[in-house]
C-alpha cells in the first residue's frame, strides 16, 4: 500500500521533514500549504527535492471556504484555486484537498455547493488534476462524511471525489459503517488520525491532540476496515496536529508514524482475512504478535563499586546470589521466580548505559514462545535489533532496542525456569552464596508484578504504540496523579493474561520527583519495580528485619481511608502499623508498600493482589510522592 504523511505532522523545516519522512520509508507526502508558503524555493524545486528523496507529493492541502458561497466570493475563490493549480502542476501534486466551509458567508444549500464544486473540478480537469472534498468536524453546514458524499454525488464530476479523515468522523461519534457502501474509486484520499478521548471543543481537540493510530482511544482499525471494504486502493496517509509532535525530533516522529501505519494495516488485514472480504490492496503482514509470559529477568547496569552497593540492597530485599556469569562480570540474584542480574562488565552495553545514566535498569528479559519471530515482528515494525557478544557455551538471546535505548531480550519459553541461567552462569548450590550480598533471609517475594518506567513528555505516545504494535500489549485507563510539584500522567499496559505488566509514567511538570529522576536516568528508564508476595505484612516484617527501609506514610492517610472504604478495623490497624497502602476495585483489593529510593531515584514496591484486582494502586501514588517530598 502507498504510505503517506502530512508535513504538518512533524517538526523542522520542510526539507528536514522530507528527509525524515523518506528515511522512515514513506512513499509520499501531503503538502500542508503553510509549509510551502514558508519554503525558500519554487514549487518546481520542491518537486525535484521530493523526487530525489523518492517521495511523491500526493496531496496539496487545504483549500478552504469554497463551496456554498455568494457569487462574488465564489468567483474570487475560483481564481485563487487557479493559482493553487499552477503550483500543483509545477510540483507534481495530482490532488487538492478542499475542506468543507466554515465561513459565516456560506449558505446551507447542498445543490449550490455541488454546483460550485463541479465548476472547481471542471477547472482541475483541464489540467488533469483532481479535487477531494472533505467534511470538517466543525464545518458550518457539512460536518459528516455522509453529507459530503451526497454533495459529491450531486456534483457528478469524474475529477471530484471524497476525502475521508478518521478524526473528523470518530470525534463526532459518527458511524463509519456507511463508508463501505461508497464506491472505492470515488474516495480520492484517506487520512488517518487517532486521539485520546477528551471532553473539549472539537476544533481545539483536532488542532492540538491528535495522535498516530494505536496511540489513542479511537477505533481507527474499524474505520480503516470500512474504507477497505469500499474498495479503496489509494494512499494511506497520516494527518496529525499535535503540540508535542511539533517539538519532538522529526526522525523519531517519522519512525513512530511508519510503525503506526504498519500496525494499522496488520490489524485490518486480520479483520479482512475472511472469504467474503475484498482484497484489492496488499496490506502489511508481519510475524504474529509474540506470546509473552512474563519477565524472566531484570538487568542492572553498574560498575564495580555500585555493583557492591546493589548487592547489599538486593540482599536486604531477601535475594540470594545464585551464580556468576561464565565470562563476564555479571552476577545473578534470585528470590521466588524473580531473577535480578547486576552487570558490571567493562566495555559492554551495560557499562555504556551506566556511564550515561548511573546505576539503573538497562535491560528486561521477557519470556517468549518464539523469540526469533518476536524479533522479526519488532524489526518489521521499525525497531532495531541488538546482538550482544557471547562466550563459549553461552546462549544467544535475541534482543531489540526499546524507545529510550534500553534492551528487551526475548528469552525462549522452552528453556524453562533455569535453562538460560544454567547455560550462561556458574550456579551456586543452596547455601554457597553466603558471601557479599547473599541475602540469606528470604522475604517471601514471589514474582515481578509490574515494572514502571519514567518517560519524557514526548515519549509516552511512542511507548504506547511500541508496546501495542511490537509487544502486543494493550493500554489501560490514563490517569493523572498529583505530585506536590505537578501532575504525573500514568498509564498501564499489559498482555491478556496479565503475566506482563508495564506502567508508563510521564511528568507534566519539570519540578516533580519523576522529572528530576529523568534528568539523571534519561527517558524510558525504569524508576520502580513492583514485586508480589502472598502476605504483605509478613513480607514487610521480614524486609524490615533485613534492613529494608520503607517510605513512611502519614497517619492522616489511614484516617481518611477509613472514611472512603468500608474496611475491617483490624486490617486498617495492621496497615497503619506496617505503613501498607490499600486500594479496592469491584473485583478485589490491592495492598502495597514502597521502599526508599536508591541512588538515582529507583525504588521497589511490594504488592499483594487479592481477588481480581487489575490496577496498580495509582491513587495511592500521591501519598508516596508527598512523603518523599517531605523527607
GROMACS .gro file of C-alpha atoms in nm, residues 109-413:
model
  305
  109UNK     CA    1  -2.761   2.486   0.011
  110UNK     CA    2  -2.624   2.142  -0.092
  111UNK     CA    3  -2.728   2.198  -0.454
  112UNK     CA    4  -2.529   2.522  -0.470
  113UNK     CA    5  -2.232   2.355  -0.301
  114UNK     CA    6  -2.246   2.073  -0.556
  115UNK     CA    7  -2.265   2.312  -0.850
  116UNK     CA    8  -1.971   2.517  -0.729
  117UNK     CA    9  -1.761   2.208  -0.659
  118UNK     CA   10  -1.849   2.083  -1.010
  119UNK     CA   11  -1.705   2.403  -1.153
  120UNK     CA   12  -1.390   2.365  -0.940
  121UNK     CA   13  -1.350   2.006  -1.059
  122UNK     CA   14  -1.401   2.116  -1.421
  123UNK     CA   15  -1.113   2.360  -1.392
  124UNK     CA   16  -0.898   2.096  -1.227
  125UNK     CA   17  -0.980   1.852  -1.508
  126UNK     CA   18  -0.843   2.094  -1.769
  127UNK     CA   19  -0.504   2.044  -1.603
  128UNK     CA   20  -0.556   1.671  -1.536
  129UNK     CA   21  -0.581   1.740  -1.160
  130UNK     CA   22  -0.837   1.620  -0.907
  131UNK     CA   23  -1.025   1.775  -0.615
  132UNK     CA   24  -1.114   1.587  -0.298
  133UNK     CA   25  -1.395   1.720  -0.077
  134UNK     CA   26  -1.361   1.660   0.300
  135UNK     CA   27  -1.617   1.715   0.574
  136UNK     CA   28  -1.456   1.902   0.864
  137UNK     CA   29  -1.597   1.804   1.201
  138UNK     CA   30  -1.664   2.175   1.261
  139UNK     CA   31  -1.786   2.252   0.908
  140UNK     CA   32  -2.058   2.516   0.911
  141UNK     CA   33  -2.308   2.313   0.707
  142UNK     CA   34  -2.118   1.995   0.615
  143UNK     CA   35  -1.957   1.809   0.904
  144UNK     CA   36  -2.033   1.440   0.833
  145UNK     CA   37  -1.883   1.224   0.560
  146UNK     CA   38  -2.235   1.123   0.451
  147UNK     CA   39  -2.324   1.488   0.386
  148UNK     CA   40  -2.004   1.539   0.189
  149UNK     CA   41  -2.070   1.223  -0.013
  150UNK     CA   42  -2.421   1.343  -0.108
  151UNK     CA   43  -2.274   1.670  -0.237
  152UNK     CA   44  -2.004   1.484  -0.433
  153UNK     CA   45  -2.266   1.256  -0.587
  154UNK     CA   46  -2.483   1.551  -0.684
  155UNK     CA   47  -2.186   1.734  -0.838
  156UNK     CA   48  -2.126   1.425  -1.053
  157UNK     CA   49  -1.781   1.501  -1.189
  158UNK     CA   50  -1.508   1.246  -1.255
  159UNK     CA   51  -1.240   1.479  -1.115
  160UNK     CA   52  -1.426   1.534  -0.788
  161UNK     CA   53  -1.422   1.275  -0.512
  162UNK     CA   54  -1.440   1.230  -0.137
  163UNK     CA   55  -1.158   1.264   0.115
  164UNK     CA   56  -1.209   1.074   0.440
  165UNK     CA   57  -1.043   1.156   0.772
  166UNK     CA   58  -1.085   0.922   1.069
  167UNK     CA   59  -1.060   1.206   1.321
  168UNK     CA   60  -1.347   1.406   1.174
  169UNK     CA   61  -1.572   1.100   1.173
  170UNK     CA   62  -1.479   0.940   1.505
  171UNK     CA   63  -1.456   1.262   1.707
  172UNK     CA   64  -1.825   1.324   1.628
  173UNK     CA   65  -1.910   0.959   1.707
  174UNK     CA   66  -2.041   0.925   1.352
  175UNK     CA   67  -2.085   0.563   1.242
  176UNK     CA   68  -1.823   0.472   0.977
  177UNK     CA   69  -2.015   0.161   0.866
  178UNK     CA   70  -2.176   0.355   0.579
  179UNK     CA   71  -1.836   0.415   0.420
  180UNK     CA   72  -1.835   0.057   0.289
  181UNK     CA   73  -2.123   0.146   0.054
  182UNK     CA   74  -1.932   0.431  -0.113
  183UNK     CA   75  -1.766   0.331  -0.444
  184UNK     CA   76  -1.396   0.294  -0.375
  185UNK     CA   77  -1.293   0.491  -0.684
  186UNK     CA   78  -1.484   0.794  -0.556
  187UNK     CA   79  -1.276   0.801  -0.237
  188UNK     CA   80  -0.980   1.003  -0.358
  189UNK     CA   81  -0.772   1.009  -0.040
  190UNK     CA   82  -0.765   0.867   0.313
  191UNK     CA   83  -0.625   1.049   0.617
  192UNK     CA   84  -0.586   0.860   0.944
  193UNK     CA   85  -0.554   1.003   1.294
  194UNK     CA   86  -0.616   0.864   1.641
  195UNK     CA   87  -0.680   1.068   1.956
  196UNK     CA   88  -0.735   1.031   2.330
  197UNK     CA   89  -1.097   1.059   2.439
  198UNK     CA   90  -1.132   1.417   2.564
  199UNK     CA   91  -1.425   1.640   2.656
  200UNK     CA   92  -1.339   1.964   2.480
  201UNK     CA   93  -1.417   2.179   2.179
  202UNK     CA   94  -1.366   1.968   1.868
  203UNK     CA   95  -1.151   2.232   1.695
  204UNK     CA   96  -0.908   2.251   1.988
  205UNK     CA   97  -0.912   1.873   2.012
  206UNK     CA   98  -0.832   1.842   1.643
  207UNK     CA   99  -0.559   2.105   1.633
  208UNK     CA  100  -0.366   2.002   1.943
  209UNK     CA  101  -0.436   1.642   2.047
  210UNK     CA  102  -0.443   1.407   1.750
  211UNK     CA  103  -0.207   1.110   1.759
  212UNK     CA  104  -0.092   0.825   1.539
  213UNK     CA  105  -0.309   0.513   1.504
  214UNK     CA  106  -0.250   0.290   1.806
  215UNK     CA  107  -0.163   0.578   2.038
  216UNK     CA  108  -0.515   0.694   2.119
  217UNK     CA  109  -0.859   0.558   2.201
  218UNK     CA  110  -1.047   0.574   1.869
  219UNK     CA  111  -1.145   0.261   1.677
  220UNK     CA  112  -0.923   0.356   1.386
  221UNK     CA  113  -0.891  -0.007   1.281
  222UNK     CA  114  -1.266  -0.036   1.238
  223UNK     CA  115  -1.272   0.290   1.040
  224UNK     CA  116  -0.993   0.172   0.810
  225UNK     CA  117  -1.168  -0.161   0.764
  226UNK     CA  118  -1.479   0.012   0.628
  227UNK     CA  119  -1.272   0.215   0.382
  228UNK     CA  120  -1.107  -0.101   0.253
  229UNK     CA  121  -1.445  -0.272   0.223
  230UNK     CA  122  -1.550   0.015  -0.001
  231UNK     CA  123  -1.275  -0.095  -0.241
  232UNK     CA  124  -1.039   0.198  -0.177
  233UNK     CA  125  -0.692   0.148  -0.328
  234UNK     CA  126  -0.539   0.494  -0.289
  235UNK     CA  127  -0.277   0.628  -0.045
  236UNK     CA  128  -0.293   0.555   0.325
  237UNK     CA  129  -0.190   0.878   0.492
  238UNK     CA  130  -0.149   1.045   0.831
  239UNK     CA  131  -0.255   1.397   0.918
  240UNK     CA  132  -0.162   1.470   1.280
  241UNK     CA  133  -0.190   1.803   1.460
  242UNK     CA  134  -0.014   1.759   1.794
  243UNK     CA  135   0.174   2.015   2.001
  244UNK     CA  136   0.421   1.761   2.138
  245UNK     CA  137   0.499   1.622   1.792
  246UNK     CA  138   0.587   1.977   1.683
  247UNK     CA  139   0.867   1.973   1.943
  248UNK     CA  140   0.985   1.613   1.908
  249UNK     CA  141   1.284   1.527   1.685
  250UNK     CA  142   1.125   1.460   1.347
  251UNK     CA  143   1.311   1.139   1.271
  252UNK     CA  144   1.173   0.975   1.585
  253UNK     CA  145   0.826   1.101   1.497
  254UNK     CA  146   0.858   0.969   1.143
  255UNK     CA  147   0.953   0.622   1.272
  256UNK     CA  148   0.652   0.627   1.505
  257UNK     CA  149   0.437   0.734   1.213
  258UNK     CA  150   0.550   0.447   0.993
  259UNK     CA  151   0.511   0.200   1.280
  260UNK     CA  152   0.155   0.322   1.331
  261UNK     CA  153   0.061   0.260   0.968
  262UNK     CA  154   0.219  -0.085   0.968
  263UNK     CA  155   0.029  -0.167   1.287
  264UNK     CA  156  -0.294  -0.035   1.136
  265UNK     CA  157  -0.252  -0.237   0.818
  266UNK     CA  158  -0.163  -0.557   1.001
  267UNK     CA  159  -0.464  -0.528   1.232
  268UNK     CA  160  -0.702  -0.451   0.945
  269UNK     CA  161  -0.560  -0.741   0.748
  270UNK     CA  162  -0.664  -0.980   1.024
  271UNK     CA  163  -1.018  -0.842   1.020
  272UNK     CA  164  -1.038  -0.880   0.643
  273UNK     CA  165  -0.897  -1.232   0.641
  274UNK     CA  166  -1.238  -1.378   0.558
  275UNK     CA  167  -1.358  -1.537   0.233
  276UNK     CA  168  -1.613  -1.261   0.174
  277UNK     CA  169  -1.378  -0.971   0.239
  278UNK     CA  170  -1.240  -0.764  -0.052
  279UNK     CA  171  -0.869  -0.796  -0.125
  280UNK     CA  172  -0.798  -0.502  -0.357
  281UNK     CA  173  -0.481  -0.388  -0.178
  282UNK     CA  174  -0.182  -0.562  -0.028
  283UNK     CA  175  -0.162  -0.493   0.343
  284UNK     CA  176   0.142  -0.530   0.564
  285UNK     CA  177   0.175  -0.884   0.701
  286UNK     CA  178   0.435  -0.904   0.983
  287UNK     CA  179   0.513  -1.205   1.202
  288UNK     CA  180   0.236  -1.252   1.458
  289UNK     CA  181   0.224  -1.081   1.795
  290UNK     CA  182   0.455  -1.281   2.026
  291UNK     CA  183   0.307  -1.490   2.306
  292UNK     CA  184   0.475  -1.337   2.611
  293UNK     CA  185   0.455  -1.492   2.957
  294UNK     CA  186   0.617  -1.251   3.198
  295UNK     CA  187   0.959  -1.119   3.284
  296UNK     CA  188   1.243  -1.369   3.306
  297UNK     CA  189   1.492  -1.116   3.446
  298UNK     CA  190   1.567  -0.752   3.515
  299UNK     CA  191   1.926  -0.642   3.443
  300UNK     CA  192   2.100  -0.352   3.615
  301UNK     CA  193   2.389  -0.154   3.473
  302UNK     CA  194   2.665  -0.093   3.727
  303UNK     CA  195   3.037  -0.051   3.778
  304UNK     CA  196   3.243  -0.239   4.035
  305UNK     CA  197   3.160  -0.005   4.325
  306UNK     CA  198   2.788   0.026   4.255
  307UNK     CA  199   2.761  -0.350   4.198
  308UNK     CA  200   2.871  -0.395   4.560
  309UNK     CA  201   2.612  -0.141   4.677
  310UNK     CA  202   2.343  -0.312   4.470
  311UNK     CA  203   2.440  -0.647   4.621
  312UNK     CA  204   2.370  -0.507   4.967
  313UNK     CA  205   2.037  -0.363   4.856
  314UNK     CA  206   1.905  -0.680   4.694
  315UNK     CA  207   2.034  -0.878   4.989
  316UNK     CA  208   1.821  -0.664   5.221
  317UNK     CA  209   1.527  -0.743   4.992
  318UNK     CA  210   1.586  -1.113   5.056
  319UNK     CA  211   1.759  -1.208   4.731
  320UNK     CA  212   2.034  -1.469   4.733
  321UNK     CA  213   2.327  -1.465   4.498
  322UNK     CA  214   2.296  -1.788   4.299
  323UNK     CA  215   2.551  -1.752   4.023
  324UNK     CA  216   2.826  -1.566   3.841
  325UNK     CA  217   2.848  -1.533   3.464
  326UNK     CA  218   3.087  -1.767   3.287
  327UNK     CA  219   3.277  -1.496   3.100
  328UNK     CA  220   3.162  -1.155   3.226
  329UNK     CA  221   3.148  -0.953   3.546
  330UNK     CA  222   2.779  -1.030   3.586
  331UNK     CA  223   2.603  -1.164   3.897
  332UNK     CA  224   2.267  -1.337   3.927
  333UNK     CA  225   2.037  -1.297   4.228
  334UNK     CA  226   1.710  -1.482   4.287
  335UNK     CA  227   1.409  -1.495   4.516
  336UNK     CA  228   1.099  -1.694   4.425
  337UNK     CA  229   1.059  -1.665   4.046
  338UNK     CA  230   1.239  -1.329   4.035
  339UNK     CA  231   1.583  -1.305   3.871
  340UNK     CA  232   1.788  -0.987   3.911
  341UNK     CA  233   2.111  -0.951   3.712
  342UNK     CA  234   2.381  -0.699   3.801
  343UNK     CA  235   2.608  -0.631   3.504
  344UNK     CA  236   2.941  -0.460   3.583
  345UNK     CA  237   3.124  -0.582   3.272
  346UNK     CA  238   3.361  -0.317   3.128
  347UNK     CA  239   3.330  -0.236   2.756
  348UNK     CA  240   2.972  -0.365   2.745
  349UNK     CA  241   2.632  -0.225   2.656
  350UNK     CA  242   2.550  -0.219   3.027
  351UNK     CA  243   2.862  -0.016   3.106
  352UNK     CA  244   2.767   0.236   2.837
  353UNK     CA  245   2.426   0.276   3.000
  354UNK     CA  246   2.590   0.310   3.341
  355UNK     CA  247   2.824   0.581   3.220
  356UNK     CA  248   2.531   0.768   3.070
  357UNK     CA  249   2.272   0.720   3.346
  358UNK     CA  250   2.438   0.576   3.657
  359UNK     CA  251   2.313   0.265   3.834
  360UNK     CA  252   1.993   0.180   3.651
  361UNK     CA  253   1.796  -0.091   3.477
  362UNK     CA  254   1.946  -0.144   3.131
  363UNK     CA  255   1.753  -0.450   3.006
  364UNK     CA  256   1.443  -0.660   3.058
  365UNK     CA  257   1.421  -1.028   2.971
  366UNK     CA  258   1.075  -1.133   2.853
  367UNK     CA  259   0.974  -1.500   2.828
  368UNK     CA  260   0.851  -1.572   2.477
  369UNK     CA  261   0.725  -1.870   2.277
  370UNK     CA  262   0.918  -1.779   1.960
  371UNK     CA  263   1.200  -1.526   2.016
  372UNK     CA  264   1.313  -1.514   1.654
  373UNK     CA  265   0.960  -1.440   1.535
  374UNK     CA  266   0.929  -1.177   1.808
  375UNK     CA  267   1.243  -1.002   1.687
  376UNK     CA  268   1.121  -1.041   1.330
  377UNK     CA  269   0.797  -0.863   1.418
  378UNK     CA  270   0.986  -0.594   1.608
  379UNK     CA  271   1.222  -0.515   1.322
  380UNK     CA  272   0.934  -0.524   1.074
  381UNK     CA  273   0.765  -0.267   1.299
  382UNK     CA  274   1.076  -0.047   1.276
  383UNK     CA  275   1.253  -0.144   1.599
  384UNK     CA  276   1.629  -0.201   1.599
  385UNK     CA  277   1.772  -0.548   1.664
  386UNK     CA  278   2.057  -0.583   1.914
  387UNK     CA  279   2.316  -0.863   1.920
  388UNK     CA  280   2.525  -0.896   2.235
  389UNK     CA  281   2.862  -1.074   2.228
  390UNK     CA  282   2.850  -1.429   2.366
  391UNK     CA  283   3.121  -1.654   2.503
  392UNK     CA  284   3.173  -2.031   2.465
  393UNK     CA  285   2.867  -2.242   2.550
  394UNK     CA  286   2.658  -1.932   2.619
  395UNK     CA  287   2.315  -1.879   2.465
  396UNK     CA  288   2.240  -1.602   2.219
  397UNK     CA  289   1.916  -1.443   2.334
  398UNK     CA  290   1.752  -1.228   2.062
  399UNK     CA  291   1.706  -0.866   2.169
  400UNK     CA  292   1.575  -0.533   2.044
  401UNK     CA  293   1.636  -0.172   2.143
  402UNK     CA  294   1.335  -0.020   2.316
  403UNK     CA  295   1.249   0.352   2.290
  404UNK     CA  296   1.498   0.538   2.507
  405UNK     CA  297   1.783   0.296   2.439
  406UNK     CA  298   1.742   0.007   2.684
  407UNK     CA  299   1.716  -0.354   2.567
  408UNK     CA  300   1.437  -0.609   2.565
  409UNK     CA  301   1.558  -0.970   2.541
  410UNK     CA  302   1.322  -1.244   2.426
  411UNK     CA  303   1.400  -1.549   2.639
  412UNK     CA  304   1.283  -1.882   2.490
  413UNK     CA  305   0.996  -2.027   2.692
   0.00000   0.00000   0.00000
